[in-house]
């Protein structure tokens, strides 16, 4: 029997993968157009020195994996100096490396090896806040110029009994007041996230210049772009109006208790993003490098996301995380995908985020039967696929007790509600193999415990198996490099009530069709009748638990899809 890999390779020749055009290679301005971006959570990826914490040398050691998986770029969650109150998103020096992760030399070595392998490197740029241990904050507390204005400081209010109160009702994303009193400066500072993450003041031109210098520093060190953190939190209204209640049944100090009309998505954000995009584009023009990608984290509405495209940047598309889940129906997926594709401006690149370090793992969110569904869906849709390390092997959340919890979002929520907020379950160490600590570390004590299932669920095992999540993932990253997927027309359709179909066609290059059965029972589909695809087709790839074999011929007018199965068909015509 053909292995999935062999079949995939054979079919790809059929689909017409072309050698890269040398001329276009010279300055590849939009290398990300149909790329796969692989997110690395450095703390949990690979520990090279046995301290139980992942590090840069560990990542460098494992870079071949990114290449082997077929990703085009890696995005590193923050690696900068940090007291790690929010595991790296609290930065005490934007242009240096956290001691436990390594040094700038290690970083240079990582970039050099990635370049050799042809893998682009994206960094996490965290503009909204620094750490309270950053020099700027320490000077701001002391009102030393110009740092005195680098953060969002306000006087308190006086309460009915003469007591000191925060300036307004704003809440932190991680719960409780977003204002913290500073005894030395005798003012409150605003922090959208943990207390140790004071918000930076983007109404201050000097601060804006400092942050632009940070971008330039890393571009000079060879990075290919940035994932921009929490970008829609950058501004708050200056008049400090209280935010309205959301009406949600949550505790009064839970972030969701309020609607965030005055602290999120403010229009000024787009001006700052435009200036960063210009900075990146100018750098590319001046240094004749490949394009620099800026991809933004903003959990927001489609119109507000689209506004980022209009200033030249790319907003993450979080629909598979924020809007859809394992209870969604075929029509829900169709509607959401249509909404995005209808809204995106002509010529702009879509992206499809499958998972990240802030949300339950895709295999947990969608359940065992459907864990491959999004691998296939994100691969066939036009644009960029964004995956989180471990999703390519179907890693699942590890349940945590409150006592084990270290994520501030979980700790702040307290013992009764931590499980609703904590992000520890999706951050456990990468499962490389069946050895000590899943091959993540030589130490048995790792910063977060390794999931118990690592002896059977690991990369090494999946490389050996003829059919595995990893083999399937590799097949889909290959598929993304074919002309049909890179340039073909896209149709998002239903083939009956429970079957979502995505068809990509390119004249002379064939037709690629994804069918997803949203019912847990088998369904019969006349794919010819519903989708008008060619009669002669074979299976290119199928979800692992479907039992369907790559390479098998399919009777297109009478396809039987097993319950919960996802399958990609390929026709030469
Ligand atoms: C979004 C990041 O993805 C998350 O991990 C972090 O806690 C917040 N922004 C604050 O930086």
Coordinates of C-alpha atoms in Angstrom, one line a residue, residues 83 85-86 89-90 129-133 137 151 153 172-182 188-199 408-409 412:
X83 CA 10.8 39.1 34.8
X85 CA 5.2 37.7 35.1
X86 CA 3.3 37.1 31.9
X89 CA 5.0 39.4 27.4
X90 CA 6.2 41.7 30.2
X129 CA 3.2 47.6 27.4
X130 CA 6.6 47.0 29.0
X131 CA 7.5 45.4 32.3
X132 CA 7.4 47.5 35.5
X133 CA 11.0 46.5 35.7
X137 CA 9.1 52.7 33.9
X151 CA 3.2 55.5 30.5
X153 CA -0.5 58.0 34.6
X172 CA -7.7 44.5 33.3
X173 CA -8.0 41.6 30.7
X174 CA -6.7 39.4 33.5
X175 CA -9.4 40.6 36.0
X176 CA -9.6 43.3 38.7
X177 CA -9.0 47.1 38.3
X178 CA -6.8 48.1 35.4
X179 CA -5.3 50.8 37.6
X180 CA -2.5 50.4 40.1
X181 CA -1.4 52.9 42.7
X182 CA 2.2 53.9 42.8
X188 CA -2.2 55.4 39.3
X189 CA -0.9 53.8 36.2
X190 CA -3.0 51.9 33.7
X191 CA -2.3 48.3 32.8
X192 CA -4.5 46.4 30.4
X193 CA -2.9 43.1 31.4
X194 CA -1.1 42.2 34.6
X195 CA 0.1 44.8 37.2
X196 CA 3.6 44.2 36.0
X197 CA 2.7 45.3 32.5
X198 CA 2.2 49.1 32.6
X199 CA 0.7 50.4 29.3
X408 CA -1.5 35.0 35.8
X409 CA -4.8 34.8 33.9
X412 CA -6.1 36.0 39.2

